[in-house]
DNA sequence: TTGTCAAGAACGGACGTTCGTTTTTGTTGT
DNA sequence: ACAACAAAAACGAACGTCCGTTCTTGACAA
């Protein structure tokens, strides 16, 4: 017999996840202490451990959240008509920036931490392998449509084009770290330049 | 008056750095313990601390090594004549792979850790800001030459093209984590497809 | 009361670093 | 050439701190 409503539980979880997101954006996964998450969330140690069994479980939650939002960025982009690749990429990058602003955290910093974690944690890497496969499929489908629409040469390989387009996304986020003046618009203009306008 | 030769000292430092590289590729910076570096290097704790004042100093050393090699990848690529962008990128990526094989570590994994560290450590980020500026200059210079050579449209912005090309490099490394079948050749074929062969 | 939630002090273990000691190496005096 | 010495290098056990987790206690709703 639950004392609190399911919504209350969900709100608490989100409260903790949000706190963790802020901490990770600032300090990375392994320099984030549970004490920091606890104080940032405004809860107590006991309460946090009531909703997440361990720090590792929290890390998993963040990693899944990031990959989930990262993919929604993609699926929304290749919806109705078939815009040229640089426009689709622009939409995806704008979405990333917007997601960060509405949550109040630098998503690209969290994403960087999540990729690094995927590199050393097989469990996280498995999540990314699964979702990465989905992402590749989505982008390859778009590439096929773009070829059919005449945006790309007929002999281009959809999967390979997909890899190149996908690659431009982390490429943007990594550079964003260092080149603060880099905007989605400027970046995709570079792609447009490569493609001959 | 030094008791051992300068070469001996350099060899010892490299011994420690190599051990740290292996540890970081496996565990990341903050899950790598000094005990692991110590045992992997075959030295003692005291000896390691004779060559590096702290773990942070070792992290700095790795970060600088990675960014240094990352940049040599670039500078060598845009040397004599002016090959098309996908060829230059291919050379850069092959170089990354080769560097990893000759050192016996997955450089792309270390690079991922280094970027994540740059995201949370201002000192490391400053290194990457400095070297990133150099990289941007090098690639922009190449882009100018590529425009002059007719590989790219005359109205393309060299700096923006540079950002897109640079971005493809981390994009490759991140995807390499998850798509093990991804090769430099296949990846740049995607770029070639985007550019219309 | 009874069962759930929250609080936060306390615990146990791990990790970075230090430091006293031993070993190696180069130098000096004969 | 050889031995004695000093200084640097290497060793590794010990220390103190920090951090993830647990557990006891109290509050509150049913």
Tab-separated table of C-alpha atoms (C1' of nucleotides) in Angstrom:
chain	number	residue	atom	x	y	z
A	1	UNK	CA	0.000	0.000	0.000
A	2	UNK	CA	1.920	3.011	-1.261
A	3	UNK	CA	1.874	6.091	0.905
A	4	UNK	CA	2.635	8.462	-1.938
A	5	UNK	CA	1.200	8.641	-5.427
A	6	UNK	CA	2.981	7.329	-8.493
A	7	UNK	CA	3.305	10.908	-9.714
A	8	UNK	CA	5.041	11.844	-6.504
A	9	UNK	CA	7.500	9.008	-6.985
A	10	UNK	CA	8.150	10.023	-10.586
A	11	UNK	CA	8.648	13.624	-9.531
A	12	UNK	CA	11.148	12.564	-6.893
A	13	UNK	CA	13.068	10.483	-9.389
A	14	UNK	CA	13.202	13.378	-11.810
A	15	UNK	CA	14.311	15.658	-8.993
A	16	UNK	CA	17.240	13.352	-8.346
A	17	UNK	CA	18.036	12.838	-12.014
A	18	UNK	CA	18.034	16.582	-12.593
A	19	UNK	CA	20.407	17.081	-9.697
A	20	UNK	CA	22.674	14.373	-11.057
A	21	UNK	CA	22.584	15.989	-14.519
A	22	UNK	CA	23.778	19.301	-13.123
A	23	UNK	CA	26.523	17.569	-11.156
A	24	UNK	CA	27.689	15.507	-14.117
A	25	UNK	CA	27.761	18.511	-16.446
A	26	UNK	CA	29.960	20.243	-13.887
A	27	UNK	CA	32.152	17.417	-12.572
A	28	UNK	CA	31.750	14.300	-14.733
A	29	UNK	CA	30.440	10.972	-13.480
A	30	UNK	CA	33.288	9.902	-11.270
A	31	UNK	CA	34.084	13.262	-9.717
A	32	UNK	CA	30.442	13.674	-8.819
A	33	UNK	CA	29.956	12.547	-5.226
A	34	UNK	CA	26.726	11.201	-3.892
A	35	UNK	CA	26.924	13.919	-1.273
A	36	UNK	CA	26.795	16.495	-4.078
A	37	UNK	CA	23.798	14.854	-5.736
A	38	UNK	CA	22.078	14.624	-2.382
A	39	UNK	CA	22.559	18.271	-1.486
A	40	UNK	CA	21.793	19.444	-5.040
A	41	UNK	CA	18.554	17.470	-5.031
A	42	UNK	CA	17.525	18.920	-1.687
A	43	UNK	CA	16.833	15.454	-0.346
A	44	UNK	CA	18.634	13.279	2.144
A	45	UNK	CA	20.914	10.324	1.595
A	46	UNK	CA	18.243	7.916	2.740
A	47	UNK	CA	15.681	9.375	0.352
A	48	UNK	CA	17.989	9.234	-2.655
A	49	UNK	CA	18.880	5.613	-1.935
A	50	UNK	CA	15.175	4.901	-1.717
A	51	UNK	CA	14.795	5.772	-5.391
A	52	UNK	CA	18.125	4.570	-6.767
A	53	UNK	CA	19.855	1.501	-5.448
A	54	UNK	CA	23.352	2.795	-6.157
A	55	UNK	CA	25.421	5.436	-7.893
A	56	UNK	CA	25.901	3.042	-10.807
A	57	UNK	CA	22.151	2.874	-11.275
A	58	UNK	CA	22.031	6.670	-11.409
A	59	UNK	CA	24.817	6.671	-13.984
A	60	UNK	CA	22.847	4.204	-16.077
A	61	UNK	CA	19.754	6.390	-15.801
A	62	UNK	CA	21.654	9.438	-17.049
A	63	UNK	CA	23.276	7.511	-19.872
A	64	UNK	CA	19.918	6.211	-21.043
A	65	UNK	CA	18.319	9.610	-20.785
A	66	UNK	CA	21.062	11.186	-22.880
A	67	UNK	CA	20.943	8.514	-25.565
A	68	UNK	CA	17.162	8.677	-25.598
A	69	UNK	CA	17.069	12.414	-26.152
A	70	UNK	CA	19.908	12.142	-28.633
A	71	UNK	CA	17.818	9.767	-30.703
A	72	UNK	CA	14.611	11.770	-30.472
A	73	UNK	CA	16.664	14.513	-32.052
A	74	UNK	CA	17.116	12.272	-35.040
A	75	UNK	CA	13.720	10.699	-35.455
A	76	UNK	CA	11.903	14.013	-35.384
A	77	UNK	CA	14.185	15.435	-37.995
A	78	UNK	CA	13.492	13.027	-40.829
A	79	UNK	CA	9.742	13.139	-40.695
A	80	UNK	CA	7.591	14.433	-43.528
A	81	UNK	CA	9.242	15.881	-46.610
A	82	UNK	CA	12.874	15.425	-47.524
A	83	UNK	CA	15.025	18.484	-46.823
A	84	UNK	CA	18.696	18.530	-47.844
A	85	UNK	CA	21.207	16.975	-45.408
A	86	UNK	CA	22.555	20.219	-44.008
A	87	UNK	CA	19.038	21.286	-43.078
A	88	UNK	CA	18.323	18.015	-41.312
A	89	UNK	CA	21.606	18.286	-39.448
A	90	UNK	CA	20.823	21.868	-38.499
A	91	UNK	CA	17.481	20.796	-37.057
A	92	UNK	CA	19.156	18.037	-35.048
A	93	UNK	CA	21.789	20.368	-33.619
A	94	UNK	CA	19.283	23.098	-32.811
A	95	UNK	CA	17.295	20.461	-30.972
A	96	UNK	CA	20.324	19.506	-28.901
A	97	UNK	CA	20.954	23.117	-27.948
A	98	UNK	CA	17.279	23.670	-27.159
A	99	UNK	CA	17.099	20.559	-24.985
A	100	UNK	CA	19.980	21.866	-22.960
A	101	UNK	CA	18.423	25.248	-22.460
A	102	UNK	CA	15.052	23.908	-21.388
A	103	UNK	CA	16.654	21.576	-18.862
A	104	UNK	CA	19.136	24.183	-17.720
A	105	UNK	CA	22.185	22.004	-18.275
A	106	UNK	CA	24.839	21.803	-20.964
A	107	UNK	CA	23.662	18.601	-22.597
A	108	UNK	CA	26.726	18.403	-24.768
A	109	UNK	CA	28.890	18.228	-21.663
A	110	UNK	CA	26.803	15.432	-20.238
A	111	UNK	CA	26.945	13.661	-23.600
A	112	UNK	CA	30.734	13.864	-23.559
A	113	UNK	CA	30.798	12.263	-20.152
A	114	UNK	CA	28.373	9.589	-21.283
A	115	UNK	CA	30.516	8.663	-24.294
A	116	UNK	CA	33.583	8.448	-22.117
A	117	UNK	CA	31.689	6.207	-19.748
A	118	UNK	CA	30.554	4.042	-22.641
A	119	UNK	CA	34.205	3.610	-23.549
A	120	UNK	CA	35.028	1.955	-20.225
A	121	UNK	CA	31.741	0.498	-18.990
A	122	UNK	CA	30.453	-2.475	-21.026
A	123	UNK	CA	26.954	-2.085	-19.641
A	124	UNK	CA	26.701	1.506	-20.858
A	125	UNK	CA	28.373	0.583	-24.119
A	126	UNK	CA	25.710	-2.071	-24.701
A	127	UNK	CA	23.022	0.581	-24.367
A	128	UNK	CA	24.805	2.762	-26.889
A	129	UNK	CA	25.357	-0.133	-29.269
A	130	UNK	CA	21.654	-0.907	-29.267
A	131	UNK	CA	20.521	2.691	-29.701
A	132	UNK	CA	23.329	3.431	-32.122
A	133	UNK	CA	22.021	0.722	-34.391
A	134	UNK	CA	18.611	2.374	-34.330
A	135	UNK	CA	20.170	5.755	-35.095
A	136	UNK	CA	22.087	4.342	-38.006
A	137	UNK	CA	18.908	2.817	-39.404
A	138	UNK	CA	17.013	6.096	-39.110
A	139	UNK	CA	19.729	8.135	-40.781
A	140	UNK	CA	20.251	5.536	-43.498
A	141	UNK	CA	16.544	5.672	-44.283
A	142	UNK	CA	16.772	9.429	-44.535
A	143	UNK	CA	19.809	9.102	-46.812
A	144	UNK	CA	17.857	6.833	-49.152
A	145	UNK	CA	15.108	9.402	-49.351
A	146	UNK	CA	17.622	12.181	-49.911
A	147	UNK	CA	19.139	10.218	-52.786
A	148	UNK	CA	15.700	9.647	-54.262
A	149	UNK	CA	14.952	13.361	-53.882
A	150	UNK	CA	18.125	14.207	-55.773
A	151	UNK	CA	19.924	15.839	-52.854
A	152	UNK	CA	22.676	13.226	-53.086
A	153	UNK	CA	24.254	11.320	-55.979
A	154	UNK	CA	22.443	8.151	-56.990
A	155	UNK	CA	25.475	5.955	-56.369
A	156	UNK	CA	26.022	7.111	-52.779
A	157	UNK	CA	25.814	4.438	-50.085
A	158	UNK	CA	22.993	5.336	-47.652
A	159	UNK	CA	24.672	3.658	-44.683
A	160	UNK	CA	27.984	5.388	-45.295
A	161	UNK	CA	26.330	8.737	-45.736
A	162	UNK	CA	24.477	8.014	-42.514
A	163	UNK	CA	27.761	7.469	-40.665
A	164	UNK	CA	29.179	10.727	-41.956
A	165	UNK	CA	26.076	12.684	-40.942
A	166	UNK	CA	25.887	11.033	-37.536
A	167	UNK	CA	29.578	11.754	-37.029
A	168	UNK	CA	29.019	15.450	-37.526
A	169	UNK	CA	26.870	15.558	-34.380
A	170	UNK	CA	29.473	14.525	-31.777
A	171	UNK	CA	31.945	16.537	-33.848
A	172	UNK	CA	29.852	19.602	-33.169
A	173	UNK	CA	29.559	18.915	-29.474
A	174	UNK	CA	33.256	18.310	-28.971
A	175	UNK	CA	34.145	21.524	-30.764
A	176	UNK	CA	31.490	23.408	-28.837
A	177	UNK	CA	33.595	22.788	-25.734
A	178	UNK	CA	36.403	24.890	-27.051
A	179	UNK	CA	34.954	27.152	-29.740
A	180	UNK	CA	32.211	28.931	-27.882
A	181	UNK	CA	31.271	30.959	-30.930
A	182	UNK	CA	30.344	27.832	-32.883
A	183	UNK	CA	26.643	27.784	-33.813
A	184	UNK	CA	24.590	25.062	-35.491
A	185	UNK	CA	23.990	27.421	-38.408
A	186	UNK	CA	27.684	28.148	-38.920
A	187	UNK	CA	28.588	24.521	-38.595
A	188	UNK	CA	26.090	23.218	-41.116
A	189	UNK	CA	27.159	26.022	-43.451
A	190	UNK	CA	30.509	24.233	-43.470
A	191	UNK	CA	28.758	21.039	-44.501
A	192	UNK	CA	26.872	22.928	-47.197
A	193	UNK	CA	30.216	24.244	-48.427
A	194	UNK	CA	31.593	20.731	-48.645
A	195	UNK	CA	28.522	19.627	-50.563
A	196	UNK	CA	28.773	22.468	-53.079
A	197	UNK	CA	26.059	24.660	-51.547
B	1	UNK	CA	75.088	16.631	-11.146
B	2	UNK	CA	72.554	13.990	-12.194
B	3	UNK	CA	73.080	10.451	-11.038
B	4	UNK	CA	71.409	8.961	-14.103
B	5	UNK	CA	71.447	10.086	-17.709
B	6	UNK	CA	68.765	12.272	-19.213
B	7	UNK	CA	67.824	9.387	-21.505
B	8	UNK	CA	67.256	7.194	-18.514
B	9	UNK	CA	64.937	9.761	-16.994
B	10	UNK	CA	63.050	10.154	-20.269
B	11	UNK	CA	62.701	6.402	-20.624
B	12	UNK	CA	61.279	6.146	-17.128
B	13	UNK	CA	58.773	8.904	-17.775
B	14	UNK	CA	57.659	7.171	-20.948
B	15	UNK	CA	57.391	3.911	-19.059
B	16	UNK	CA	54.997	5.554	-16.618
B	17	UNK	CA	53.058	7.419	-19.313
B	18	UNK	CA	52.624	4.221	-21.307
B	19	UNK	CA	51.305	2.448	-18.246
B	20	UNK	CA	48.894	5.311	-17.611
B	21	UNK	CA	47.753	5.220	-21.249
B	22	UNK	CA	46.864	1.553	-20.975
B	23	UNK	CA	45.035	2.144	-17.713
B	24	UNK	CA	43.095	5.134	-19.048
B	25	UNK	CA	42.065	3.315	-22.222
B	26	UNK	CA	40.699	0.563	-19.994
B	27	UNK	CA	39.256	2.457	-17.018
B	28	UNK	CA	39.142	6.186	-17.770
B	29	UNK	CA	41.023	8.834	-15.806
B	30	UNK	CA	39.115	8.745	-12.560
B	31	UNK	CA	38.648	4.994	-12.305
B	32	UNK	CA	42.349	4.516	-12.878
B	33	UNK	CA	44.039	4.136	-9.504
B	34	UNK	CA	47.634	5.084	-8.875
B	35	UNK	CA	48.096	1.521	-7.635
B	36	UNK	CA	47.129	0.304	-11.119
B	37	UNK	CA	49.528	2.679	-12.868
B	38	UNK	CA	52.248	1.683	-10.444
B	39	UNK	CA	51.840	-2.045	-10.955
B	40	UNK	CA	51.353	-1.649	-14.717
B	41	UNK	CA	54.547	0.368	-14.982
B	42	UNK	CA	56.526	-2.200	-13.011
B	43	UNK	CA	57.842	0.511	-10.705
B	44	UNK	CA	57.084	1.375	-7.111
B	45	UNK	CA	54.883	4.106	-5.739
B	46	UNK	CA	57.877	6.131	-4.640
B	47	UNK	CA	59.491	5.905	-8.058
B	48	UNK	CA	56.377	7.057	-9.874
B	49	UNK	CA	56.012	10.027	-7.535
B	50	UNK	CA	59.617	10.880	-8.258
B	51	UNK	CA	58.736	11.560	-11.887
B	52	UNK	CA	55.224	12.957	-11.491
B	53	UNK	CA	54.223	15.102	-8.560
B	54	UNK	CA	50.599	13.929	-8.534
B	55	UNK	CA	47.935	12.041	-10.408
B	56	UNK	CA	46.705	15.340	-11.822
B	57	UNK	CA	50.096	15.959	-13.353
B	58	UNK	CA	49.910	12.557	-15.031
B	59	UNK	CA	46.451	13.369	-16.353
B	60	UNK	CA	47.821	16.606	-17.790
B	61	UNK	CA	50.661	14.703	-19.432
B	62	UNK	CA	48.257	12.287	-21.111
B	63	UNK	CA	45.932	15.058	-22.228
B	64	UNK	CA	48.815	16.954	-23.803
B	65	UNK	CA	50.166	13.844	-25.478
B	66	UNK	CA	46.787	13.064	-27.010
B	67	UNK	CA	46.209	16.578	-28.270
B	68	UNK	CA	49.742	16.707	-29.604
B	69	UNK	CA	49.390	13.527	-31.596
B	70	UNK	CA	45.940	14.579	-32.700
B	71	UNK	CA	47.382	17.709	-34.204
B	72	UNK	CA	50.333	16.011	-35.870
B	73	UNK	CA	47.680	13.975	-37.642
B	74	UNK	CA	46.422	17.183	-39.173
B	75	UNK	CA	49.598	19.039	-40.011
B	76	UNK	CA	51.074	16.104	-41.872
B	77	UNK	CA	47.957	15.720	-43.927
B	78	UNK	CA	47.862	19.103	-45.602
B	79	UNK	CA	51.420	19.119	-46.813
B	80	UNK	CA	52.437	19.240	-50.468
B	81	UNK	CA	49.771	19.062	-53.140
B	82	UNK	CA	46.065	19.585	-52.529
B	83	UNK	CA	44.065	16.342	-52.432
B	84	UNK	CA	40.277	16.441	-52.113
B	85	UNK	CA	38.827	16.716	-48.575
B	86	UNK	CA	37.787	13.094	-48.225
B	87	UNK	CA	41.327	12.021	-49.015
B	88	UNK	CA	42.808	14.357	-46.432
B	89	UNK	CA	40.323	13.126	-43.864
B	90	UNK	CA	41.109	9.529	-44.736
B	91	UNK	CA	44.801	10.165	-44.165
B	92	UNK	CA	44.093	11.780	-40.809
B	93	UNK	CA	41.911	8.905	-39.628
B	94	UNK	CA	44.341	6.245	-40.837
B	95	UNK	CA	47.001	8.076	-38.885
B	96	UNK	CA	44.912	7.914	-35.719
B	97	UNK	CA	44.377	4.187	-36.142
B	98	UNK	CA	48.054	3.612	-36.886
B	99	UNK	CA	49.146	5.612	-33.846
B	100	UNK	CA	47.021	3.405	-31.681
B	101	UNK	CA	48.412	0.227	-33.114
B	102	UNK	CA	52.021	1.266	-32.770
B	103	UNK	CA	51.518	2.273	-29.152
B	104	UNK	CA	49.385	-0.744	-28.395
B	105	UNK	CA	46.459	1.265	-27.001
B	106	UNK	CA	43.093	2.325	-28.368
B	107	UNK	CA	43.881	5.983	-28.869
B	108	UNK	CA	40.292	6.811	-29.648
B	109	UNK	CA	39.288	5.583	-26.203
B	110	UNK	CA	41.922	7.719	-24.570
B	111	UNK	CA	40.806	10.659	-26.686
B	112	UNK	CA	37.219	10.220	-25.499
B	113	UNK	CA	38.411	10.303	-21.911
B	114	UNK	CA	40.513	13.367	-22.623
B	115	UNK	CA	37.566	15.259	-24.120
B	116	UNK	CA	35.398	14.381	-21.170
B	117	UNK	CA	38.129	15.606	-18.868
B	118	UNK	CA	38.400	18.835	-20.856
B	119	UNK	CA	34.692	19.331	-20.256
B	120	UNK	CA	35.128	19.461	-16.485
B	121	UNK	CA	38.730	20.531	-15.919
B	122	UNK	CA	39.485	24.131	-16.888
B	123	UNK	CA	43.211	23.482	-16.999
B	124	UNK	CA	42.796	20.697	-19.565
B	125	UNK	CA	40.229	22.733	-21.442
B	126	UNK	CA	42.721	25.575	-21.758
B	127	UNK	CA	45.178	23.210	-23.408
B	128	UNK	CA	42.520	22.098	-25.851
B	129	UNK	CA	41.429	25.657	-26.551
B	130	UNK	CA	44.987	26.614	-27.449
B	131	UNK	CA	45.640	23.577	-29.621
B	132	UNK	CA	42.155	23.661	-31.091
B	133	UNK	CA	42.856	27.145	-32.389
B	134	UNK	CA	45.951	25.843	-34.120
B	135	UNK	CA	44.006	22.952	-35.614
B	136	UNK	CA	41.331	25.274	-36.910
B	137	UNK	CA	43.982	27.450	-38.556
B	138	UNK	CA	45.634	24.466	-40.217
B	139	UNK	CA	42.380	23.076	-41.572
B	140	UNK	CA	41.177	26.506	-42.705
B	141	UNK	CA	44.405	26.945	-44.641
B	142	UNK	CA	43.827	23.591	-46.281
B	143	UNK	CA	40.247	24.581	-47.096
B	144	UNK	CA	41.478	27.726	-48.831
B	145	UNK	CA	43.825	25.656	-50.952
B	146	UNK	CA	41.063	23.161	-51.704
B	147	UNK	CA	38.841	25.996	-52.886
B	148	UNK	CA	41.626	27.338	-55.066
B	149	UNK	CA	42.196	23.851	-56.472
B	150	UNK	CA	38.522	23.604	-57.385
B	151	UNK	CA	37.672	20.852	-54.918
B	152	UNK	CA	35.199	23.109	-53.180
B	153	UNK	CA	32.895	25.920	-54.379
B	154	UNK	CA	34.502	29.348	-54.578
B	155	UNK	CA	32.009	30.886	-52.171
B	156	UNK	CA	32.587	28.367	-49.388
B	157	UNK	CA	33.844	29.745	-46.082
B	158	UNK	CA	37.234	28.159	-45.283
B	159	UNK	CA	36.761	28.385	-41.518
B	160	UNK	CA	33.321	26.825	-41.639
B	161	UNK	CA	34.481	24.047	-43.906
B	162	UNK	CA	37.335	23.533	-41.455
B	163	UNK	CA	34.893	23.083	-38.579
B	164	UNK	CA	32.899	20.510	-40.519
B	165	UNK	CA	36.015	18.535	-41.447
B	166	UNK	CA	37.438	18.693	-37.937
B	167	UNK	CA	34.093	17.588	-36.572
B	168	UNK	CA	34.177	14.444	-38.655
B	169	UNK	CA	37.228	13.244	-36.706
B	170	UNK	CA	35.693	12.967	-33.215
B	171	UNK	CA	32.558	11.765	-34.976
B	172	UNK	CA	34.529	8.846	-36.317
B	173	UNK	CA	36.077	8.039	-32.966
B	174	UNK	CA	32.798	8.114	-31.077
B	175	UNK	CA	31.144	5.837	-33.602
B	176	UNK	CA	34.155	3.522	-33.583
B	177	UNK	CA	33.240	2.700	-29.982
B	178	UNK	CA	29.988	1.118	-31.013
B	179	UNK	CA	30.323	0.220	-34.707
B	180	UNK	CA	33.390	-1.947	-34.710
B	181	UNK	CA	33.160	-2.531	-38.436
B	182	UNK	CA	33.596	1.182	-39.178
B	183	UNK	CA	36.776	1.857	-41.157
B	184	UNK	CA	38.330	5.164	-42.190
B	185	UNK	CA	37.791	4.210	-45.841
B	186	UNK	CA	34.098	3.463	-45.359
B	187	UNK	CA	33.598	6.603	-43.319
B	188	UNK	CA	35.207	8.978	-45.801
B	189	UNK	CA	33.237	7.252	-48.553
B	190	UNK	CA	30.219	8.663	-46.761
B	191	UNK	CA	31.738	12.124	-46.956
B	192	UNK	CA	32.500	11.592	-50.630
B	193	UNK	CA	28.867	10.637	-51.100
B	194	UNK	CA	27.728	13.843	-49.427
B	195	UNK	CA	30.073	15.848	-51.651
B	196	UNK	CA	28.804	14.197	-54.831
B	197	UNK	CA	31.724	11.764	-55.302
C	1	DT	C1'	-1.044	1.259	15.917
C	2	DT	C1'	1.133	0.051	11.555
C	3	DG	C1'	3.505	0.659	7.515
C	4	DT	C1'	5.936	3.923	4.452
C	5	DC	C1'	8.979	7.778	3.790
C	6	DA	C1'	12.582	10.811	5.042
C	7	DA	C1'	16.604	12.206	7.643
C	8	DG	C1'	21.502	12.251	8.672
C	9	DA	C1'	24.976	10.389	11.615
C	10	DA	C1'	28.051	6.544	11.355
C	11	DC	C1'	30.710	2.807	9.053
C	12	DG	C1'	33.891	0.380	6.279
C	13	DG	C1'	36.718	0.359	2.527
C	14	DA	C1'	39.472	2.363	-1.023
C	15	DC	C1'	42.580	5.657	-2.806
C	16	DG	C1'	46.242	9.270	-3.283
C	17	DT	C1'	50.220	10.443	-1.126
C	18	DT	C1'	54.119	10.389	2.101
C	19	DC	C1'	58.191	8.928	4.348
C	20	DG	C1'	61.752	6.053	6.424
C	21	DT	C1'	64.678	2.694	4.533
C	22	DT	C1'	67.365	0.147	1.132
C	23	DT	C1'	69.690	-0.135	-3.250
C	24	DT	C1'	72.090	1.682	-7.050
C	25	DT	C1'	75.205	4.830	-9.243
C	26	DG	C1'	78.737	8.155	-9.993
C	27	DT	C1'	82.745	10.437	-7.811
C	28	DT	C1'	86.755	11.130	-5.238
C	29	DG	C1'	91.013	10.043	-2.888
C	30	DT	C1'	94.840	7.094	-2.701
D	1	DA	C1'	92.681	0.263	-10.183
D	2	DC	C1'	90.163	0.031	-6.152
D	3	DA	C1'	87.741	1.154	-2.231
D	4	DA	C1'	85.046	4.315	0.444
D	5	DC	C1'	81.654	7.763	0.333
D	6	DA	C1'	77.630	10.654	-0.904
D	7	DA	C1'	73.672	11.593	-3.454
D	8	DA	C1'	70.080	10.195	-6.172
D	9	DA	C1'	66.654	6.597	-7.110
D	10	DA	C1'	63.663	2.996	-5.861
D	11	DC	C1'	60.909	0.622	-2.643
D	12	DG	C1'	56.638	-0.393	-0.117
D	13	DA	C1'	54.272	-0.218	4.116
D	14	DA	C1'	51.578	3.109	6.631
D	15	DC	C1'	48.525	7.246	7.016
D	16	DG	C1'	44.724	10.229	6.677
D	17	DT	C1'	40.967	11.560	3.975
D	18	DC	C1'	37.080	11.000	1.304
D	19	DC	C1'	33.134	8.617	-0.443
D	20	DG	C1'	29.412	5.220	-1.270
D	21	DT	C1'	26.289	2.961	1.402
D	22	DT	C1'	23.695	1.485	5.477
D	23	DC	C1'	21.103	1.818	9.577
D	24	DT	C1'	18.921	3.779	13.361
D	25	DT	C1'	15.676	7.204	14.526
D	26	DG	C1'	11.760	10.116	13.960
D	27	DA	C1'	7.573	11.995	11.404
D	28	DC	C1'	3.337	11.361	9.172
D	29	DA	C1'	-0.557	9.333	6.861
D	30	DA	C1'	-4.021	5.542	7.061
